[in-house]
mmCIF file of C-alpha atoms in Angstrom:
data_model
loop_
_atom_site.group_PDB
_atom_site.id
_atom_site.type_symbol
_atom_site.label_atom_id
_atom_site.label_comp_id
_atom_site.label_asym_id
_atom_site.label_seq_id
_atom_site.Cartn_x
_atom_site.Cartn_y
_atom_site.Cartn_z
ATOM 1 C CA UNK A 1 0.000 0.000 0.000
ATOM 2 C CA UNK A 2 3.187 1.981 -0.354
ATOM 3 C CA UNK A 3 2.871 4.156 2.917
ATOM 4 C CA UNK A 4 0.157 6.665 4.395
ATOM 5 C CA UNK A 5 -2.084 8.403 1.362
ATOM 6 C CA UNK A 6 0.382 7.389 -1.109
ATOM 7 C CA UNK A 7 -0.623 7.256 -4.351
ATOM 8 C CA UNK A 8 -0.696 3.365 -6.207
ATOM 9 C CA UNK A 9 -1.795 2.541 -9.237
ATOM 10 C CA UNK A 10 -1.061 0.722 -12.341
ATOM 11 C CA UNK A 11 -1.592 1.489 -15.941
ATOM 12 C CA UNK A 12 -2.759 -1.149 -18.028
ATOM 13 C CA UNK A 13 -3.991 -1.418 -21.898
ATOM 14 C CA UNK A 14 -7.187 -3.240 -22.812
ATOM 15 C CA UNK A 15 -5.519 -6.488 -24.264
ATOM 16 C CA UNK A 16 -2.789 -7.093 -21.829
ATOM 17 C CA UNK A 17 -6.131 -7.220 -19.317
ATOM 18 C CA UNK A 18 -7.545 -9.770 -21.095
ATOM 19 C CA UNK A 19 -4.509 -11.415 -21.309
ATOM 20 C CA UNK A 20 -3.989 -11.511 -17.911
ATOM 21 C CA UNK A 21 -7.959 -11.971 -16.925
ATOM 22 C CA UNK A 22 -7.690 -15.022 -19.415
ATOM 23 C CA UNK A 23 -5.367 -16.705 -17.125
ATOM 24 C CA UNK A 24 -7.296 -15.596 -14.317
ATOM 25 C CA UNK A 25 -10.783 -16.855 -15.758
ATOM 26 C CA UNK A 26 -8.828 -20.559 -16.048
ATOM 27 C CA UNK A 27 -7.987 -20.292 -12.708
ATOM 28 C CA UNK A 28 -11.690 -20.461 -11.199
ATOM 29 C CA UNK A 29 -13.008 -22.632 -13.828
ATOM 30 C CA UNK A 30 -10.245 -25.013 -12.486
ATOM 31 C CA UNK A 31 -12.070 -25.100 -9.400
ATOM 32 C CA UNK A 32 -15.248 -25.856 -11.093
ATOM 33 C CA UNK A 33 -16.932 -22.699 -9.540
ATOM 34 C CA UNK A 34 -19.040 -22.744 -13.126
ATOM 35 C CA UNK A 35 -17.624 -19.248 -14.092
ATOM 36 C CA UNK A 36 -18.393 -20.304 -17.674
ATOM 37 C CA UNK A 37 -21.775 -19.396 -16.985
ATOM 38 C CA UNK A 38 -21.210 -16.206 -15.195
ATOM 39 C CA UNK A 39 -20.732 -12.761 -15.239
ATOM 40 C CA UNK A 40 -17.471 -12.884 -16.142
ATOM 41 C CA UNK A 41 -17.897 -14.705 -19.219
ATOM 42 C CA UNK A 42 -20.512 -12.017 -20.211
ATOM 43 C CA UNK A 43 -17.705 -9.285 -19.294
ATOM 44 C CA UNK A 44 -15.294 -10.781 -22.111
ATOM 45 C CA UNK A 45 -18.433 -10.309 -24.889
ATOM 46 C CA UNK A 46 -19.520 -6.662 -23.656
ATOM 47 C CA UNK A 47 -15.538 -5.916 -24.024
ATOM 48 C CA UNK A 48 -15.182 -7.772 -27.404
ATOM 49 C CA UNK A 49 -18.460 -5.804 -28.883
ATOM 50 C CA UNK A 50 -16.599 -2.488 -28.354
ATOM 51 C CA UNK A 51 -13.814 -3.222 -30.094
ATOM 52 C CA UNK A 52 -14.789 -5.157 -32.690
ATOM 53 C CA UNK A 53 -18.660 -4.992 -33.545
ATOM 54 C CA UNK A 54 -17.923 -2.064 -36.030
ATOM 55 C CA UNK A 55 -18.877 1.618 -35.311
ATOM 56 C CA UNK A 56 -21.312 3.014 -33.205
ATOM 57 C CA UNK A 57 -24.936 4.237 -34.740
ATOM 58 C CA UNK A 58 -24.838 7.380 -32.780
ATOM 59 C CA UNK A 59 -23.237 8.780 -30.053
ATOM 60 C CA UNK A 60 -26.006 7.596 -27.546
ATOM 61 C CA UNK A 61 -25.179 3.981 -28.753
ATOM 62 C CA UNK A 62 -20.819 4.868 -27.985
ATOM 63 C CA UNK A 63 -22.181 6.292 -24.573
ATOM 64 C CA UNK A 64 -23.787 3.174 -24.423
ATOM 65 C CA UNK A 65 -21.213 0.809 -25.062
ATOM 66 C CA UNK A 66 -18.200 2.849 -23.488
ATOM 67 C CA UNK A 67 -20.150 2.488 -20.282
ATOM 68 C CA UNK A 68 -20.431 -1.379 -20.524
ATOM 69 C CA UNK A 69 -17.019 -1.499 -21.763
ATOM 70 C CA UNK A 70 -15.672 0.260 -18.432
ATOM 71 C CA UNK A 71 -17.948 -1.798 -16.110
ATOM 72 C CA UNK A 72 -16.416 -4.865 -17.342
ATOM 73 C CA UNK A 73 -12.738 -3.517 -17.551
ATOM 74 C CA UNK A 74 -13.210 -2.728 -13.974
ATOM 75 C CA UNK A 75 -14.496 -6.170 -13.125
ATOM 76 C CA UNK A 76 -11.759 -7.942 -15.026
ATOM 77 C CA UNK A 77 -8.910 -6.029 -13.840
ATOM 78 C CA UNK A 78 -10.013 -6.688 -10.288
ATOM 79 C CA UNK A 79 -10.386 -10.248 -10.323
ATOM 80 C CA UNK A 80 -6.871 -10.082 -11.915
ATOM 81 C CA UNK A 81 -5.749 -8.757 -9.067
ATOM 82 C CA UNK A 82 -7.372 -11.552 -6.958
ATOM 83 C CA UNK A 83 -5.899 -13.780 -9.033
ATOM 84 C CA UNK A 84 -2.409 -12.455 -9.219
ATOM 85 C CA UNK A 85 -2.060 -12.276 -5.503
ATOM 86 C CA UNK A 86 -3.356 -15.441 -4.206
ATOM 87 C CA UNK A 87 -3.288 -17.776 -7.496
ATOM 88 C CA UNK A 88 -0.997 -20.343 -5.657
ATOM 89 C CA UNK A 89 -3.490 -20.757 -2.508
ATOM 90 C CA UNK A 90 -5.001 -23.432 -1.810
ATOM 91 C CA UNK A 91 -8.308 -22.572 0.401
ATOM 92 C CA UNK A 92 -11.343 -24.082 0.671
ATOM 93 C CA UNK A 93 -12.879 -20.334 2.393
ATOM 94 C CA UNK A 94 -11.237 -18.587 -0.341
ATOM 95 C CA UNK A 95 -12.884 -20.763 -3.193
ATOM 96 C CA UNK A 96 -15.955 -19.949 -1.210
ATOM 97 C CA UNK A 97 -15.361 -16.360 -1.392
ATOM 98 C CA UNK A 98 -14.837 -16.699 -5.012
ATOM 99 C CA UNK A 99 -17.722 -18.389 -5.933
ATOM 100 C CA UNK A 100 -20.148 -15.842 -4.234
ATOM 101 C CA UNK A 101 -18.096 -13.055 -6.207
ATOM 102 C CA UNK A 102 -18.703 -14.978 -9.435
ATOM 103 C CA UNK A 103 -22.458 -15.205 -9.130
ATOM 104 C CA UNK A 104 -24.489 -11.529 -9.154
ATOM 105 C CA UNK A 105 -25.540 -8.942 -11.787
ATOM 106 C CA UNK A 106 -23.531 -8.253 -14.229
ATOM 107 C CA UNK A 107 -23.132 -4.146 -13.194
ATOM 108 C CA UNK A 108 -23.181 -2.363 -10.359
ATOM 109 C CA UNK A 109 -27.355 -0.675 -9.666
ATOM 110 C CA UNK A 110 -27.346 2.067 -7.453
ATOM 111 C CA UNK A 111 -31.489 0.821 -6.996
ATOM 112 C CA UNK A 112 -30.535 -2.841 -5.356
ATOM 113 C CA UNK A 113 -29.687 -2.964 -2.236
ATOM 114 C CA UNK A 114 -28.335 -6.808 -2.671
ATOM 115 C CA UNK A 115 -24.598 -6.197 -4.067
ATOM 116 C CA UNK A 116 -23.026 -9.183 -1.960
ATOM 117 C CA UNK A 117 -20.290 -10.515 -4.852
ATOM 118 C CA UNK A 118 -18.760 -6.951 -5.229
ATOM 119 C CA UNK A 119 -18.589 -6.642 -1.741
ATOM 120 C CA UNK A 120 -16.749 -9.856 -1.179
ATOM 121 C CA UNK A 121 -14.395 -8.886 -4.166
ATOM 122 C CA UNK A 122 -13.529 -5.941 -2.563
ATOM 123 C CA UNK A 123 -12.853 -8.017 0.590
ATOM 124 C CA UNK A 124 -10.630 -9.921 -1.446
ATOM 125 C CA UNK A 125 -9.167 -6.952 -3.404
ATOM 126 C CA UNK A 126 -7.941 -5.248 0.215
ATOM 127 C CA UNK A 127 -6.541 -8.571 1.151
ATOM 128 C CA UNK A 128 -4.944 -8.648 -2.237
ATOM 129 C CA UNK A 129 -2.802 -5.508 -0.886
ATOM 130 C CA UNK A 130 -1.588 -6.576 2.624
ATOM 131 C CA UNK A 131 -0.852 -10.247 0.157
ATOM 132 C CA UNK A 132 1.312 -7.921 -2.192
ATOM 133 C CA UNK A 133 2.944 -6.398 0.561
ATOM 134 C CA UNK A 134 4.216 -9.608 2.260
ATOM 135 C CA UNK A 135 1.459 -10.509 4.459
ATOM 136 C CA UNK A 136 -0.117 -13.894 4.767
ATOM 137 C CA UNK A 137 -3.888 -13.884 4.658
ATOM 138 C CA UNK A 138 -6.021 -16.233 6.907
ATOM 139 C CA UNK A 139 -9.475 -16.880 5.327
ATOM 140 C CA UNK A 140 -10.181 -19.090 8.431
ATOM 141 C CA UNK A 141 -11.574 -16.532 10.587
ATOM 142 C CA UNK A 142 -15.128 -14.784 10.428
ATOM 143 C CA UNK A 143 -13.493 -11.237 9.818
ATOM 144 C CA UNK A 144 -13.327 -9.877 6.665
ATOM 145 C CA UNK A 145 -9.501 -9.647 5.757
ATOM 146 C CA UNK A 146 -7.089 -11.063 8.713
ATOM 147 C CA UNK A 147 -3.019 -10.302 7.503
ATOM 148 C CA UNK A 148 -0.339 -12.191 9.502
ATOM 149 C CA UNK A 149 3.406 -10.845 9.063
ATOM 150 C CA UNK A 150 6.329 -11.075 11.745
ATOM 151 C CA UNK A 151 4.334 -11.746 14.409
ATOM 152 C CA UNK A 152 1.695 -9.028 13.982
ATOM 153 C CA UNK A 153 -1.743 -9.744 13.406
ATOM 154 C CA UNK A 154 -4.190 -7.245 11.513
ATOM 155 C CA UNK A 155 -7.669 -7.569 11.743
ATOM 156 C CA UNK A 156 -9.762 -5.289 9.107
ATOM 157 C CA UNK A 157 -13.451 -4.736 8.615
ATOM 158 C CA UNK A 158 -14.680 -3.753 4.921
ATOM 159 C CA UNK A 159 -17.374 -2.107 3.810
ATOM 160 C CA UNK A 160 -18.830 -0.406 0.385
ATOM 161 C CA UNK A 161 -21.328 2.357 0.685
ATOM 162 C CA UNK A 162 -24.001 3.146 -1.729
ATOM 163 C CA UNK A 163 -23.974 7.260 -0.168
ATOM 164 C CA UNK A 164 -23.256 9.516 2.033
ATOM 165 C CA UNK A 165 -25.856 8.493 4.385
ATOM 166 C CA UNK A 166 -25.395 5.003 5.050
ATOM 167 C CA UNK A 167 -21.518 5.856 6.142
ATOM 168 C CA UNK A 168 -22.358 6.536 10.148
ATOM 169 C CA UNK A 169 -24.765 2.922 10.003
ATOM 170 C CA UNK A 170 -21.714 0.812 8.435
ATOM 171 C CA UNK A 171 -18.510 2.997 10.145
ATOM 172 C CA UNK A 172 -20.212 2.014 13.204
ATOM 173 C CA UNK A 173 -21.169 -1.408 12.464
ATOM 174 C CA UNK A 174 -17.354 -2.329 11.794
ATOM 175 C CA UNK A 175 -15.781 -1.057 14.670
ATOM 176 C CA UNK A 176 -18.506 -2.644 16.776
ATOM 177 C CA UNK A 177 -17.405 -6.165 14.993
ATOM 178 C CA UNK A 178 -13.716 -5.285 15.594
ATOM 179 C CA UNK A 179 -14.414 -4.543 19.294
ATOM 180 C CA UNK A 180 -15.513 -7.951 19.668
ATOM 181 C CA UNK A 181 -12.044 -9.283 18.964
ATOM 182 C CA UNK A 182 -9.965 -10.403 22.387
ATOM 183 C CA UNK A 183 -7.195 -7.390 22.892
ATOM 184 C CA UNK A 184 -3.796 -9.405 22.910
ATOM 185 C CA UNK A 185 -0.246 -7.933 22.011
ATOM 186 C CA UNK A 186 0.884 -7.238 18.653
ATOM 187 C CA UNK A 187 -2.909 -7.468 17.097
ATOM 188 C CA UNK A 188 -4.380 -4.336 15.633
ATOM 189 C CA UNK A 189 -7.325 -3.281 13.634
ATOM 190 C CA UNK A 190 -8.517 -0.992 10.982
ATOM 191 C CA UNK A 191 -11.649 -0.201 8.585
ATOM 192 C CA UNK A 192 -11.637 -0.040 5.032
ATOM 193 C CA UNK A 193 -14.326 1.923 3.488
ATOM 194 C CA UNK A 194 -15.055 2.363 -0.344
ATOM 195 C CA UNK A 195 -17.004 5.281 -1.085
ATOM 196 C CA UNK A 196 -16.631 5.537 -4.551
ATOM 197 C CA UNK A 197 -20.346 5.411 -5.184
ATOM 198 C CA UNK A 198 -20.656 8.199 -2.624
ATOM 199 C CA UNK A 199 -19.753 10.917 -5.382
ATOM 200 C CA UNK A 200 -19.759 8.548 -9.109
ATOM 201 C CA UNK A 201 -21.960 10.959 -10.738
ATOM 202 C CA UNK A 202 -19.135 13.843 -10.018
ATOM 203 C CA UNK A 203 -16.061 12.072 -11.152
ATOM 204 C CA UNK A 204 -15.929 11.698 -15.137
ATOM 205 C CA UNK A 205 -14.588 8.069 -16.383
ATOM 206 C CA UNK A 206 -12.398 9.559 -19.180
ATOM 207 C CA UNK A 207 -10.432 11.595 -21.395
ATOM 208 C CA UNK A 208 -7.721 12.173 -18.497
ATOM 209 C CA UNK A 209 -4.106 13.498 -20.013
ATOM 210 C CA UNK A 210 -2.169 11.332 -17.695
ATOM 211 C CA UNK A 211 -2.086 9.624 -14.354
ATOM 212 C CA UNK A 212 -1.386 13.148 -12.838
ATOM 213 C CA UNK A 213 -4.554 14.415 -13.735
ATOM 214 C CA UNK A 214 -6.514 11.369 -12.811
ATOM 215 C CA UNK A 215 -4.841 12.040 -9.040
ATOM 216 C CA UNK A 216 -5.488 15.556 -9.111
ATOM 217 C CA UNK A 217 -9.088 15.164 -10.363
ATOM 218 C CA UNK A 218 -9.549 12.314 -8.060
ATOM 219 C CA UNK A 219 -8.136 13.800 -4.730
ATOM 220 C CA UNK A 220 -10.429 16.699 -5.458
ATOM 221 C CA UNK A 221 -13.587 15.047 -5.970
ATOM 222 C CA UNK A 222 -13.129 12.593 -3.296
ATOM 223 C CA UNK A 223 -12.072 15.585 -0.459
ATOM 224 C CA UNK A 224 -14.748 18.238 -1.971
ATOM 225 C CA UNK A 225 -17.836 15.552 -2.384
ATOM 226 C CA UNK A 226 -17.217 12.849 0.974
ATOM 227 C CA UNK A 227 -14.078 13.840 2.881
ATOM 228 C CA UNK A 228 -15.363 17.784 3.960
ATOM 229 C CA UNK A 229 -19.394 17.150 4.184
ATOM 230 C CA UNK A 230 -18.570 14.327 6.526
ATOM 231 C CA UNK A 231 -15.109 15.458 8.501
ATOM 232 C CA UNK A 232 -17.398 15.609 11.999
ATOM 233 C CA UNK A 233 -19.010 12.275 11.859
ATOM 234 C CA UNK A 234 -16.140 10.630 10.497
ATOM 235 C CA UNK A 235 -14.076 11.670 13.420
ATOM 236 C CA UNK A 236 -16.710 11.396 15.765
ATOM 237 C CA UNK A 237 -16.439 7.866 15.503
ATOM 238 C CA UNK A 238 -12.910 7.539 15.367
ATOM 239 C CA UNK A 239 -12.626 9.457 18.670
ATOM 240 C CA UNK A 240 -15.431 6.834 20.146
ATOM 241 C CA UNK A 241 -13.170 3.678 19.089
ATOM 242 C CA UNK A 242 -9.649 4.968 19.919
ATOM 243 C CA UNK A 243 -9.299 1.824 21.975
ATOM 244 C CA UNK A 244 -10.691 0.087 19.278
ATOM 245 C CA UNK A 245 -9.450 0.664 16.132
ATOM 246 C CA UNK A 246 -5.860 2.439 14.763
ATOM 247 C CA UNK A 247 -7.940 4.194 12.236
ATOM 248 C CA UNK A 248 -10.013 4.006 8.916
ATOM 249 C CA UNK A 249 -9.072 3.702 5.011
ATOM 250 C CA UNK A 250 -11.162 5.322 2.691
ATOM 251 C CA UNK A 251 -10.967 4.108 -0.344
ATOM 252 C CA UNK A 252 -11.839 5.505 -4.198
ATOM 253 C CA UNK A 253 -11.308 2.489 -6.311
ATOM 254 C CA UNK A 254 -12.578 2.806 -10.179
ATOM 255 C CA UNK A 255 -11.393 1.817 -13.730
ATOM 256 C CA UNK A 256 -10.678 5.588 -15.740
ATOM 257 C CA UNK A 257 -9.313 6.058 -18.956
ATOM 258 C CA UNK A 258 -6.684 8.222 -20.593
ATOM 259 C CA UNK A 259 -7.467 9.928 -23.980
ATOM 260 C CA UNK A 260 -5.795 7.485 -25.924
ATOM 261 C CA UNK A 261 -8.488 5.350 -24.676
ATOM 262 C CA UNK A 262 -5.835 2.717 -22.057
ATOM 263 C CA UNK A 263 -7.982 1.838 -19.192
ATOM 264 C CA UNK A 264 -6.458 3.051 -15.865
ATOM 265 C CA UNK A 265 -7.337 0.981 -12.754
ATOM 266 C CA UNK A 266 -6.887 3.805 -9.884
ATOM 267 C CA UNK A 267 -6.788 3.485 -6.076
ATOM 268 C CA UNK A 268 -6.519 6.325 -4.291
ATOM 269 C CA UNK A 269 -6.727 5.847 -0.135
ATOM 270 C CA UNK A 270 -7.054 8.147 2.437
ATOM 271 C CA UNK A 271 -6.486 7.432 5.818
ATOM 272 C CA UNK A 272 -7.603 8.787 8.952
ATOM 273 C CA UNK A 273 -6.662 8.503 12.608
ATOM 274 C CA UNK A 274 -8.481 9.430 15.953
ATOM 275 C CA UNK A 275 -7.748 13.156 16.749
ATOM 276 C CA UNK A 276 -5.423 11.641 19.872
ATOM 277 C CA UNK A 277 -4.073 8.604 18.328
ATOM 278 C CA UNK A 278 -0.682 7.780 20.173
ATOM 279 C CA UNK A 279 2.799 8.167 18.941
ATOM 280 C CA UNK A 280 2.994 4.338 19.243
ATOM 281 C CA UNK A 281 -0.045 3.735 17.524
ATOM 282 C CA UNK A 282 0.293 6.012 14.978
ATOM 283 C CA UNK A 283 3.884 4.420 14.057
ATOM 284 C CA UNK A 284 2.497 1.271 13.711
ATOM 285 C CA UNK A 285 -0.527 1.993 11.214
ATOM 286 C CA UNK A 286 2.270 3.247 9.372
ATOM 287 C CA UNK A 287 4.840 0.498 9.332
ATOM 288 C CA UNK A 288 1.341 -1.772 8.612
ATOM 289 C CA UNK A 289 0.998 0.456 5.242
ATOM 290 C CA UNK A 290 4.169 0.916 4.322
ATOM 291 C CA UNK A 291 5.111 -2.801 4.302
ATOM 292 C CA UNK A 292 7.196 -3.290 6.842
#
């Protein structure tokens, strides 16, 4: 996670993805989790229309298509992920988690309240980070991600919220499921929140000059639209749990493009600490993000 609000990304074009997602799409069929007959196969059709089902009919129909195109880009290069960190693991919880993730609608609707597969990827897709950074993960347990690495334990609640105003309800509901984890030495515990849905309609999916521009734009967005209308509550809570928990990751994580049209898979994180975290505390939350 490369350290405290550090940026991470990585830029990616369209066929290496499927390239990649390929090998990743063997992968779960190899556990006979039926993928075949899943999202994910649909994902690899909506991507091959855009390309090559000739020219649009209008721009309404490019809108149209650009927008599936993206949605499945986004699915494809996170289940790479998934894949790329934990492709030589062999667990029976983790093929569960993967088959849950598999089934669902094909795109993300605002309207449903049901949106249990995305939420277990993006379990999965925090754990892929600690995994990257030389933690092992432990699917055995009944929280969300658990990361083990020189004999400190990290325990970490996720959530994705649909706005603004179910962040107190589900803030609140994952430090009350961390607090029910024995205190011992060495074990510590944090949120992870993605609020990207909190403010989609204000962040634009494309025609960014560069990575620069898609941190700047980002940043922006994410502090004027979420971070500002809800600084109170958010520390509020963190000022409630300082016992609890060493403090909460926000996350923004979306597929945006650059104008020569090479998809972008961005993760911006912002992380915040209770007003009177202690020096001790505060220096391990960052050794836990920084890797070491």
């Amino acid at each position: 996670m490369d350290g405290v609000n550090k940026l991470t990304y990585e830029l990616s074009h369209t066929a290496r993805i499927m390239e990649q997602f390929n090998d990743a799409f063997k992968w779960i069929k190899d556990k006979n989790l039926k993928i075949e007959l899943s999202r994910y196969s649909r994902y690899k059709r909506y991507i091959d229309d855009f390309y090559n089902k000739g020219n649009p009919e209008d721009i309404l129909d490019l809108e149209a298509k650009f927008a599936k195109l993206n949605e499945a880009a986004q699915e494809c290069i996170q289940m790479v992920q998934v894949y790329e960190a934990f492709k030589e693991v062999e667990s029976n919880s983790l093929d569960e988690r993967i088959e849950k993730i598999v089934s669902g609608q094909d795109f993300y609707n605002s309207v449903n309240r049901d949106d249990q597969p995305r939420d277990f990827l993006y379990e999965l897709l925090v754990a892929a980070m600690f995994k990257k950074n030389g933690y092992e993960i432990d699917f055995e347990q009944l929280t969300d991600v658990v990361a083990k690495k020189n004999n400190k334990t990290i325990y970490i609640e996720c959530k994705r919220i649909k706005s603004d105003s179910k962040l107190e309800q589900n803030f609140s509901k994952a430090c009350k499921q961390l607090n029910q984890i024995d205190k011992t030495e060495n074990t510590y515990r944090l949120v992870f929140i993605d609020v990207y849905n909190c403010f989609a309609d204000k962040l634009k999916d494309y025609e960014y000059n560069d990575v620069f521009e898609i941190t700047k734009e980002v940043k922006r967005v994410m502090a004027e639209h979420f971070g500002k209308p809800n600084n109170r509550l958010i520390n509020r809570i963190l000022d409630e749990n300082i016992d609890n928990i060493l403090g909460v990751v926000f996350t923004c994580t979306r597929c945006l493009w650059l104008s020569k049209v090479s998809p972008q898979f961005y993760i911006e994180k912002k992380v915040i600490t209770p007003s009177k975290i202690s020096d001790e505390n505060f220096q391990a939350l960052n050794k836990i993000l920084s890797a070491e």
